[in-house]
PDB file of C-alpha atoms in Angstrom:
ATOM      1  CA  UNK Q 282       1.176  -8.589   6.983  1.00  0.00           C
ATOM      2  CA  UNK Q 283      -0.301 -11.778   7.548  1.00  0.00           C
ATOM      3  CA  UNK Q 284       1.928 -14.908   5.792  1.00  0.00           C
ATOM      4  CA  UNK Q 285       1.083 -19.090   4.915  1.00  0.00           C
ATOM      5  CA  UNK Q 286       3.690 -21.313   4.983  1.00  0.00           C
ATOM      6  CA  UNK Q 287       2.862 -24.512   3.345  1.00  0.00           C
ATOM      7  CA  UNK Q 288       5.319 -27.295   3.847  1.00  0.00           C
ATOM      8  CA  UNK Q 289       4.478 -30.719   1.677  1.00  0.00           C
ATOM      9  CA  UNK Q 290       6.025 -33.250  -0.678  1.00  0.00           C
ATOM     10  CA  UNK Q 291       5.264 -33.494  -4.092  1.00  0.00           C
ATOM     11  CA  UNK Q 292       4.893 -37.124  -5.789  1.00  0.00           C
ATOM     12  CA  UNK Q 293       3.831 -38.155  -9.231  1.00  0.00           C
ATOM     13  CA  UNK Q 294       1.082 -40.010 -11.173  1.00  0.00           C
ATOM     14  CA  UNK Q 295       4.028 -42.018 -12.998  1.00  0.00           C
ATOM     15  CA  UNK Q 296       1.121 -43.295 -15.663  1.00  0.00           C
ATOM     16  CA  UNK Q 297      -0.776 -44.509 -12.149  1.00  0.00           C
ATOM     17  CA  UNK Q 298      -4.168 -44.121 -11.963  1.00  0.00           C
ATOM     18  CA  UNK Q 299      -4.237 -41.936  -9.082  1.00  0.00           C
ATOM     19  CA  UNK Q 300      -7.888 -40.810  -7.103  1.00  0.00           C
ATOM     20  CA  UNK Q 301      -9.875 -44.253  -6.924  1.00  0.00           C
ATOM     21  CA  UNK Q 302      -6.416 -45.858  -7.145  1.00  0.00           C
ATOM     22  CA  UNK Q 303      -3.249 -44.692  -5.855  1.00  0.00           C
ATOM     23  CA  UNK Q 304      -5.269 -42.481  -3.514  1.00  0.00           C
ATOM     24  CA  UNK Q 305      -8.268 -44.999  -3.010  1.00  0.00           C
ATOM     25  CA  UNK Q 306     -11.497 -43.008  -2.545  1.00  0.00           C
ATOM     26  CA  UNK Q 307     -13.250 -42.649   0.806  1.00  0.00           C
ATOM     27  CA  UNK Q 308      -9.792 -42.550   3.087  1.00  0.00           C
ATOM     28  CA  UNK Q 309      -7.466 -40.802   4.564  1.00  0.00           C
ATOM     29  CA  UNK Q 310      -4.951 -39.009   2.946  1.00  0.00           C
ATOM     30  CA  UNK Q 311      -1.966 -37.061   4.099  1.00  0.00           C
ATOM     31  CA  UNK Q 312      -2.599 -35.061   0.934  1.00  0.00           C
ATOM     32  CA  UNK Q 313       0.823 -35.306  -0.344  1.00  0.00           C
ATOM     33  CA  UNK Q 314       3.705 -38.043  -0.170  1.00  0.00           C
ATOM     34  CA  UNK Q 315       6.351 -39.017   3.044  1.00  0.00           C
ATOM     35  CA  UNK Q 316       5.930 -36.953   6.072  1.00  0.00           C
ATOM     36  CA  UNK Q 317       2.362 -34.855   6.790  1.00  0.00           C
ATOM     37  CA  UNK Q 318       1.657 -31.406   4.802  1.00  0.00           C
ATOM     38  CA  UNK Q 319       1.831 -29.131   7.027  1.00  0.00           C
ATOM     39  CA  UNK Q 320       0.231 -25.484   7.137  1.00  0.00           C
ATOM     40  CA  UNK Q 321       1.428 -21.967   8.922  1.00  0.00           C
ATOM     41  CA  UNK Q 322      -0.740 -19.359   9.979  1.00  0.00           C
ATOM     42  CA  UNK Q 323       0.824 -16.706  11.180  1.00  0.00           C
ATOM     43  CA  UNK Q 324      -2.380 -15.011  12.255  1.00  0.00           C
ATOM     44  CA  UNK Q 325      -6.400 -16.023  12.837  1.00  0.00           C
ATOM     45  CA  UNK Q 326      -7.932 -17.327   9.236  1.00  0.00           C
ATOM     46  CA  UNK Q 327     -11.233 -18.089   8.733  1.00  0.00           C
ATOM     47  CA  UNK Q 328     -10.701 -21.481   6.017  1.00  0.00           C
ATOM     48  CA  UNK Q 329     -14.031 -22.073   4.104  1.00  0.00           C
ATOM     49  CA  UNK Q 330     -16.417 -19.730   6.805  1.00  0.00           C
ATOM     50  CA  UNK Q 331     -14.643 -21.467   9.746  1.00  0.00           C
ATOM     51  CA  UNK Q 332     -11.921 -19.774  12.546  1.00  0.00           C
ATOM     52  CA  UNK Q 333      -8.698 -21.208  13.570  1.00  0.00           C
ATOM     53  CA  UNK Q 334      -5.965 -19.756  15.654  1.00  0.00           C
ATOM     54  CA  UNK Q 335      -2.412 -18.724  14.465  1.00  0.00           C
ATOM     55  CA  UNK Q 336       0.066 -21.570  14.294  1.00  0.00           C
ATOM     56  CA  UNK Q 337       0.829 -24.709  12.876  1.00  0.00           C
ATOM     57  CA  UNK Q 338      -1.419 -27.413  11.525  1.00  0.00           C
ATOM     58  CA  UNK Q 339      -1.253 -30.697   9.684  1.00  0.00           C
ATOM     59  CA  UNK Q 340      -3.954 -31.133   6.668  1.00  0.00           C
ATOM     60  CA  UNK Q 341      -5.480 -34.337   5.872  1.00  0.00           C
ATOM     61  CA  UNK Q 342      -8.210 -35.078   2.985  1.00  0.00           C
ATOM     62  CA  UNK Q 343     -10.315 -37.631   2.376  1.00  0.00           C
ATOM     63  CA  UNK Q 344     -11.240 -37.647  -1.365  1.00  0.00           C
ATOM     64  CA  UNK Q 345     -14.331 -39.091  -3.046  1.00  0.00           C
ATOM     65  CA  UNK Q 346     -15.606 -38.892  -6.472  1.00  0.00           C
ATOM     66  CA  UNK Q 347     -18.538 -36.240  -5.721  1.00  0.00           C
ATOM     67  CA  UNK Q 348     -16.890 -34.306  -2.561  1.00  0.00           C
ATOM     68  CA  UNK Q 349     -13.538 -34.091  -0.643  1.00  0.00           C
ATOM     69  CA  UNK Q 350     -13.323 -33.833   3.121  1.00  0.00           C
ATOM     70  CA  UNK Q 351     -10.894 -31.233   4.537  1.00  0.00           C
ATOM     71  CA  UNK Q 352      -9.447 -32.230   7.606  1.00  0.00           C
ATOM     72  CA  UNK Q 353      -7.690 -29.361   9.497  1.00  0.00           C
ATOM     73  CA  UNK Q 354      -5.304 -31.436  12.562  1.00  0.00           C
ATOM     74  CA  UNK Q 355      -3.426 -30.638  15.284  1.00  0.00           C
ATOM     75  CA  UNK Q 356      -0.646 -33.981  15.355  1.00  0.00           C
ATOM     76  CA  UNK Q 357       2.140 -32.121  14.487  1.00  0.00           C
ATOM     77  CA  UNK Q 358       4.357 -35.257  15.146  1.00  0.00           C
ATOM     78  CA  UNK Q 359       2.609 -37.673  12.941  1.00  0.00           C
ATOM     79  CA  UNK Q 360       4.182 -39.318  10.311  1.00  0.00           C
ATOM     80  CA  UNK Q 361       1.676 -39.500   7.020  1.00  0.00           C
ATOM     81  CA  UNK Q 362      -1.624 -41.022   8.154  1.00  0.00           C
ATOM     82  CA  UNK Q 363       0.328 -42.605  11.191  1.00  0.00           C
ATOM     83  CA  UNK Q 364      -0.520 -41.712  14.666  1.00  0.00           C
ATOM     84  CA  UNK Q 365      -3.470 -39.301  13.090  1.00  0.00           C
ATOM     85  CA  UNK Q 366      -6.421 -39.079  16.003  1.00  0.00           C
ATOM     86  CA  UNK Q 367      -9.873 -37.851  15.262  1.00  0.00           C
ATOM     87  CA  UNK Q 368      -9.744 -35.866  18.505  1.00  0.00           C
ATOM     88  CA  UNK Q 369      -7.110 -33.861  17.168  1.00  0.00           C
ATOM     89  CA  UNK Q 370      -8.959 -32.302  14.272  1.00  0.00           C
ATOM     90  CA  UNK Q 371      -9.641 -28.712  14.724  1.00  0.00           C
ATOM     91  CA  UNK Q 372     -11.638 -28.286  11.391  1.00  0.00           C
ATOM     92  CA  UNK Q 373     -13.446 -30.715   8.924  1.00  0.00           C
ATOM     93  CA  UNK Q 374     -15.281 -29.248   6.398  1.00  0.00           C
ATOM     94  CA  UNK Q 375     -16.085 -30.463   2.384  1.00  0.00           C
ATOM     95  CA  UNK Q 376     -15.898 -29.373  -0.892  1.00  0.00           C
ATOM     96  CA  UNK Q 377     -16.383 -29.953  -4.772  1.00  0.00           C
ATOM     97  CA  UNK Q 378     -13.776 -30.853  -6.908  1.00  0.00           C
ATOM     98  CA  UNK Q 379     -13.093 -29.900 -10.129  1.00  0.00           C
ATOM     99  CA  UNK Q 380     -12.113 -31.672 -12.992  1.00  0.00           C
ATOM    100  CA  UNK Q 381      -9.169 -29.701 -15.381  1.00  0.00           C
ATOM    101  CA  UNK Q 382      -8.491 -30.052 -18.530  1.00  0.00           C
ATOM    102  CA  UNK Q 383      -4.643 -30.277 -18.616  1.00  0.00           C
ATOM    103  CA  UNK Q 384      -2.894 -33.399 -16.604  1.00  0.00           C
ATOM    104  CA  UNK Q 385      -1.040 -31.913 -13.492  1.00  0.00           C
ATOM    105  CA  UNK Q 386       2.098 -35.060 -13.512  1.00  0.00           C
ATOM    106  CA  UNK Q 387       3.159 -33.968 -10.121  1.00  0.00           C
ATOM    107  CA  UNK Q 388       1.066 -33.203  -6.608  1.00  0.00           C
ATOM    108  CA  UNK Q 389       0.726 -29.406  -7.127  1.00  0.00           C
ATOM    109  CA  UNK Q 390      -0.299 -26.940  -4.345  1.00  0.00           C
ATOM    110  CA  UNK Q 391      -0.594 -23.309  -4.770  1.00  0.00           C
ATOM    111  CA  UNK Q 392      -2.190 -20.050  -3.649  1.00  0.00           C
ATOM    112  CA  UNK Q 393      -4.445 -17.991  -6.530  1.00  0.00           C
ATOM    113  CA  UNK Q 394      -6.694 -15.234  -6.447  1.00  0.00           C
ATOM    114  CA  UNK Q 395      -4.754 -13.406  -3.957  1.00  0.00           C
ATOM    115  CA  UNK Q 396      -5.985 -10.727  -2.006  1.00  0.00           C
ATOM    116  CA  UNK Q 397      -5.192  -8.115   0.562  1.00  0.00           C
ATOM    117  CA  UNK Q 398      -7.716 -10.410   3.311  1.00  0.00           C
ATOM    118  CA  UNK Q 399      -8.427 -13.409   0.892  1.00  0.00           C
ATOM    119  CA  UNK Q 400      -6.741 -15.984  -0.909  1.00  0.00           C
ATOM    120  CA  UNK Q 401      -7.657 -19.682  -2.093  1.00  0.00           C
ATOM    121  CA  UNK Q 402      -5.598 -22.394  -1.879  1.00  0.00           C
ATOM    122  CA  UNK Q 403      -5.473 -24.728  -4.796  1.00  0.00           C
ATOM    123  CA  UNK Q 404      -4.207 -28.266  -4.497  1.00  0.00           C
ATOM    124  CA  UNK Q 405      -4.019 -30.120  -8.151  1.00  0.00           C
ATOM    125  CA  UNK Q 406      -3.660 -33.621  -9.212  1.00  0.00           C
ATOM    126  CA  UNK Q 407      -3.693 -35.860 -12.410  1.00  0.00           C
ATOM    127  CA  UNK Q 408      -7.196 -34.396 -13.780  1.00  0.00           C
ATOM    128  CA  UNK Q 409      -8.660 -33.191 -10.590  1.00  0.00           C
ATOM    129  CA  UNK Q 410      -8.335 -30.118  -8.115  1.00  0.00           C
ATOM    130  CA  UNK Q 411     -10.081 -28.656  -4.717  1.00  0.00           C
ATOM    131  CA  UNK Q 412     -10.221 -24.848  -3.967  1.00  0.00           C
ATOM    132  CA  UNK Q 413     -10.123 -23.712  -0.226  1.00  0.00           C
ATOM    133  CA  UNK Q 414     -11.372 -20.352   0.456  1.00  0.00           C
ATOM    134  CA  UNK Q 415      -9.058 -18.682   3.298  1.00  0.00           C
ATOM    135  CA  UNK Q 416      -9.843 -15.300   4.689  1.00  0.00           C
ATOM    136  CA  UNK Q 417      -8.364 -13.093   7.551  1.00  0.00           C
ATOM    137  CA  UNK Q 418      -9.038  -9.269   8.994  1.00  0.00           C
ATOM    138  CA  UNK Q 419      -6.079  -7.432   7.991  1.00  0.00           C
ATOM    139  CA  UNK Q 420      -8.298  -4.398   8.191  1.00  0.00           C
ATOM    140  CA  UNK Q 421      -8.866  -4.350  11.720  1.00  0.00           C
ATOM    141  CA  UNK Q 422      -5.566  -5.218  12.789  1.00  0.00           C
ATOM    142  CA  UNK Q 423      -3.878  -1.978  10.705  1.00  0.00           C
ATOM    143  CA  UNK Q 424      -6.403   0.100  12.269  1.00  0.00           C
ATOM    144  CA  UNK Q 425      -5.251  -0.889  15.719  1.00  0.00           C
ATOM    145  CA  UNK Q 426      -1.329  -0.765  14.841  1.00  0.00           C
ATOM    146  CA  UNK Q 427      -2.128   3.199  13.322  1.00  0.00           C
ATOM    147  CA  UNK Q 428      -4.349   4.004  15.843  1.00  0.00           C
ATOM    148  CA  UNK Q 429      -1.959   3.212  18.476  1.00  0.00           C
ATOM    149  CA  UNK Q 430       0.938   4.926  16.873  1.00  0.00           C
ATOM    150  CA  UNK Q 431      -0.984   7.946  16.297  1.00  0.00           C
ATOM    151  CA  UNK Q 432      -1.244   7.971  20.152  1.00  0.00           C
ATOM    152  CA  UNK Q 433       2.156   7.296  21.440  1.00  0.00           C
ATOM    153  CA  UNK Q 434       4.635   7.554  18.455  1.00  0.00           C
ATOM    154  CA  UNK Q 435       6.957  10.392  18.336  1.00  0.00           C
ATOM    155  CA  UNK Q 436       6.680  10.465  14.702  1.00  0.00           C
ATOM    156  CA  UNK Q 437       3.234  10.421  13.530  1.00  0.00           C
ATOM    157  CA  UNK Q 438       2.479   7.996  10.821  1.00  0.00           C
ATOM    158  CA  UNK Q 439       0.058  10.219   9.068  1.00  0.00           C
ATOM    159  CA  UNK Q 440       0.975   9.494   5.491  1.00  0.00           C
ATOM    160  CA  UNK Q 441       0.183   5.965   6.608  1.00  0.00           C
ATOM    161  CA  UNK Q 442      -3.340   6.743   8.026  1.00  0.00           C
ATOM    162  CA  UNK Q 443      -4.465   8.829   5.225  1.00  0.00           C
ATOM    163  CA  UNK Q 444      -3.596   5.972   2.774  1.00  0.00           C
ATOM    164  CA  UNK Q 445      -5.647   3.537   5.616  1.00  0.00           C
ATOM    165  CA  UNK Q 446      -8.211   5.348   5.716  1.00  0.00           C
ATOM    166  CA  UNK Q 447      -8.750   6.375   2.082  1.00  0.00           C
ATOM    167  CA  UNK Q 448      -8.196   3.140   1.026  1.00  0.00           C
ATOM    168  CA  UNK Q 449      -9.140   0.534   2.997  1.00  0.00           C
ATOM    169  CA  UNK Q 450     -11.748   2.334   5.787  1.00  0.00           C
ATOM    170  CA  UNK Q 451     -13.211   4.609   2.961  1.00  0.00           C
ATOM    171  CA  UNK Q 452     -13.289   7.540   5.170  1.00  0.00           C
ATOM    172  CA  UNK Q 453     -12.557  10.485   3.281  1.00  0.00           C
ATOM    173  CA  UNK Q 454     -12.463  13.243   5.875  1.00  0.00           C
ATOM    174  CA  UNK Q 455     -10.232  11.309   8.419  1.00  0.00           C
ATOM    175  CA  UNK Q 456      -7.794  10.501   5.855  1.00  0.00           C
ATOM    176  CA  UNK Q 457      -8.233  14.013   4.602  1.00  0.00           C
ATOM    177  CA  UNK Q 458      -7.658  15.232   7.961  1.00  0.00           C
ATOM    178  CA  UNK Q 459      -4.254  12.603   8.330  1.00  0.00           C
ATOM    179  CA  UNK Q 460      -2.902  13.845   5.297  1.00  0.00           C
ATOM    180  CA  UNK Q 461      -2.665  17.484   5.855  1.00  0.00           C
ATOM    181  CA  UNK Q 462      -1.416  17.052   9.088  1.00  0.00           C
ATOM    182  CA  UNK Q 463       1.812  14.627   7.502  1.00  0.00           C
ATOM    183  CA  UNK Q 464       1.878  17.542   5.338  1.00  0.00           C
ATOM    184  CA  UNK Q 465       2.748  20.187   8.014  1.00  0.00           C
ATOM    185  CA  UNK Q 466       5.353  18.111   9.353  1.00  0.00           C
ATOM    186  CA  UNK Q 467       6.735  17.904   5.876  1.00  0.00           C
ATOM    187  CA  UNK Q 468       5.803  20.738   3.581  1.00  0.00           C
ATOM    188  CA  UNK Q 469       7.466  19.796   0.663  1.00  0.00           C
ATOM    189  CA  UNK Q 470       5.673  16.219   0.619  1.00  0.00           C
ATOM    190  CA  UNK Q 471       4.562  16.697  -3.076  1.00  0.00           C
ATOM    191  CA  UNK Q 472       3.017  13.317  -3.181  1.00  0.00           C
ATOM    192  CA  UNK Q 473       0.887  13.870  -0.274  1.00  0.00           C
ATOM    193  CA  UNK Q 474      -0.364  16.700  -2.007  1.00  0.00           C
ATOM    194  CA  UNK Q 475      -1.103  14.864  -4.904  1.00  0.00           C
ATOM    195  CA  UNK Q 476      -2.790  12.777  -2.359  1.00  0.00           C
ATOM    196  CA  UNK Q 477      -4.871  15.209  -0.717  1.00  0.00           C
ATOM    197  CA  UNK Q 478      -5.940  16.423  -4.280  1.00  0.00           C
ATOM    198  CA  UNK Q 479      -7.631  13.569  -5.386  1.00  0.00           C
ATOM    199  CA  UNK Q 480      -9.254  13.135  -2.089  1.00  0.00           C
ATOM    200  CA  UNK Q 481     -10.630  16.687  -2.068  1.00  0.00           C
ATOM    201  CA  UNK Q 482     -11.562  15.940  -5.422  1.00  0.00           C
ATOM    202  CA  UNK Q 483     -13.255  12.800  -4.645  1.00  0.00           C
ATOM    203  CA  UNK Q 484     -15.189  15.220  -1.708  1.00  0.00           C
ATOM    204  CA  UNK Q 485     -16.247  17.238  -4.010  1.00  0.00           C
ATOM    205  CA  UNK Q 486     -14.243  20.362  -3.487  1.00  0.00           C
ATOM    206  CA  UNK Q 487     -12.895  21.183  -6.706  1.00  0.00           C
ATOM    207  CA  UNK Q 488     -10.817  24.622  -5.470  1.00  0.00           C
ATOM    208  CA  UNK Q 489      -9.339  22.943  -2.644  1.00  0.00           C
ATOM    209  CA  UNK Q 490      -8.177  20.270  -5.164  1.00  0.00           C
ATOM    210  CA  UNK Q 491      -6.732  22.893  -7.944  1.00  0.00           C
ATOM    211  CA  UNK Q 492      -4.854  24.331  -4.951  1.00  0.00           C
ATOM    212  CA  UNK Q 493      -2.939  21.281  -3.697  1.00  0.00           C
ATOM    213  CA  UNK Q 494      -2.376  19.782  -7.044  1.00  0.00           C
ATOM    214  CA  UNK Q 495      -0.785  23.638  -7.636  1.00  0.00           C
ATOM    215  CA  UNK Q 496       1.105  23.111  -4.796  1.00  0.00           C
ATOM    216  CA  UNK Q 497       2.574  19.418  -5.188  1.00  0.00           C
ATOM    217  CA  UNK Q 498       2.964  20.436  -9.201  1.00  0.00           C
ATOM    218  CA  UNK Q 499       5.563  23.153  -8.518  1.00  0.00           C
ATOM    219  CA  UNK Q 500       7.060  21.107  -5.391  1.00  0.00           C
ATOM    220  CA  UNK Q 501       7.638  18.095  -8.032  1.00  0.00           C
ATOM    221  CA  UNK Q 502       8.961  20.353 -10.364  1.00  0.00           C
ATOM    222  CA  UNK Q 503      11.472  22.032  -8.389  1.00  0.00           C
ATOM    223  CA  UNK Q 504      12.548  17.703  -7.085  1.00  0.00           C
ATOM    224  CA  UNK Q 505      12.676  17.329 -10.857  1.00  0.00           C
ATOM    225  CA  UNK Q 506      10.195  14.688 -10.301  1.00  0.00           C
ATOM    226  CA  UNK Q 507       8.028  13.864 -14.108  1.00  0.00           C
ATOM    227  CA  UNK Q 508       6.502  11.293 -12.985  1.00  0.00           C
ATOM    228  CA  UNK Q 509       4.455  13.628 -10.352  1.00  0.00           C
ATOM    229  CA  UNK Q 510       4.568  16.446 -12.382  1.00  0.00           C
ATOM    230  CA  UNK Q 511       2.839  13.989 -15.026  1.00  0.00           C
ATOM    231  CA  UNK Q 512       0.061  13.120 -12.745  1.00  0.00           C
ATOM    232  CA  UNK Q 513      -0.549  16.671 -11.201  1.00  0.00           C
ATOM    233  CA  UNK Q 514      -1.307  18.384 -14.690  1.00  0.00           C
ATOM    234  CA  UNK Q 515      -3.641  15.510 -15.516  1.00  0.00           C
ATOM    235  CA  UNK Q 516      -5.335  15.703 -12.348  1.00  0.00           C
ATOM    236  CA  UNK Q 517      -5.855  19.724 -13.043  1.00  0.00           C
ATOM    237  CA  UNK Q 518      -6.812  19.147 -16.095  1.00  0.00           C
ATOM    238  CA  UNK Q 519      -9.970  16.813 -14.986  1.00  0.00           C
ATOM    239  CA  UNK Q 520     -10.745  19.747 -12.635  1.00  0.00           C
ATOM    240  CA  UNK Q 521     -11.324  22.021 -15.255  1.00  0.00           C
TER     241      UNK Q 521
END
């Protein structure tokens, strides 16, 4: 899956006024302390409706009291604000910041609302904070990894596809169709049964559903599994 790395120091307001003051409004900033903050990639993002390429970039702001100015820059060997050339920005964009209500002592930055293609990432000072929306295409790239393997892997990865395809392509019949195939190569696959239930349910064939949650009820039963046997007799009793 696709990974951040943020690498950045961390200093504090020590009773210092800091944006307008310690961080004087209008310039540069290496958005930290010491050396430049650094950001990872370790595939294509799209950071606040913009692209960049996988790999390493430095991050610069430029604060002000209404907006902040992301800078997203390619001098790697920089030190701080020193050596930093206009020419090697790859992205500038702005946005709003945010006033909290709880003092942040120390130069705080973090990821939040995390999810499977999206994530923000928060940077937090004194009273004030910025949000940067960061997206990628997971999607697409599974697709091609499982549509590959499907192709030339000796072992199929159909438990895999269903769950792709159920799940993230919201294609019923071709996860359907992945999941009864993973379950002739393993018949006793109770929890791809269970699986194939709740998609036949969700199709709208109710006896197709009773007869696979039958099946993975007495397979989990005889693996002494109560978790699945649990979860099949609810299922069969919602298809009553």
């Amino acid at each position: 899956m696709a990974s951040i790395e943020l690498t950045y120091s961390r200093p504090n307001t020590k009773e210092r006024k800091v944006f307008g003051g310690l961080v004087p409004f209008g310039k540069l900033w290496r958005t930290g302390a010491n050396g430049p903050t650094k950001i990872k990639f370790s595939d294509a993002v799209e950071i606040n409706g913009k692209k960049l390429d996988t790999g390493t970039y430095v991050l610069y702001t430029i604060p002000n009291v209404d907006s902040w100015e992301v800078i997203i820059n390619k001098g790697l060997n920089n030190w701080g604000i020193d050596g930093y050339k206009e020419t090697e920005d790859v992205l500038r964009f702005k946005v709003q910041p945010m006033k909290i209500k709880n003092k942040i002592e120390t130069f705080t930055m973090q990821f939040a609302d995390i999810k499977p293609e999206s994530c923000e990432l928060h940077m937090m000072w004194d009273k004030t904070a910025i949000a940067i929306p960061i997206t990628t295409n997971i999607k697409e790239r599974l697709r091609l990894q499982i549509e590959d393997s499907l192709q030339t892997a000796v072992k199929k990865p159909y438990w895999q596809a269903a769950q792709f395809y159920n799940e993230w392509d919201k294609n019923p019949a071709k996860a359907l169709d992945n999941v009864s195939k993973g379950i002739t190569d393993n018949p006793k696959a109770f929890w791809m049964l269970l699986y194939k239930a709740k998609i036949q349910k969700e199709m709208g064939d109710t006896a197709g559903a009773k007869e696979s949650a039958r099946q993975s009820l007495n397979l989990a039963k005889e693996a002494k599994n109560d978790d699945y046997v649990k979860m099949n007799e609810e299922l069969l009793k919602s298809l009553k």
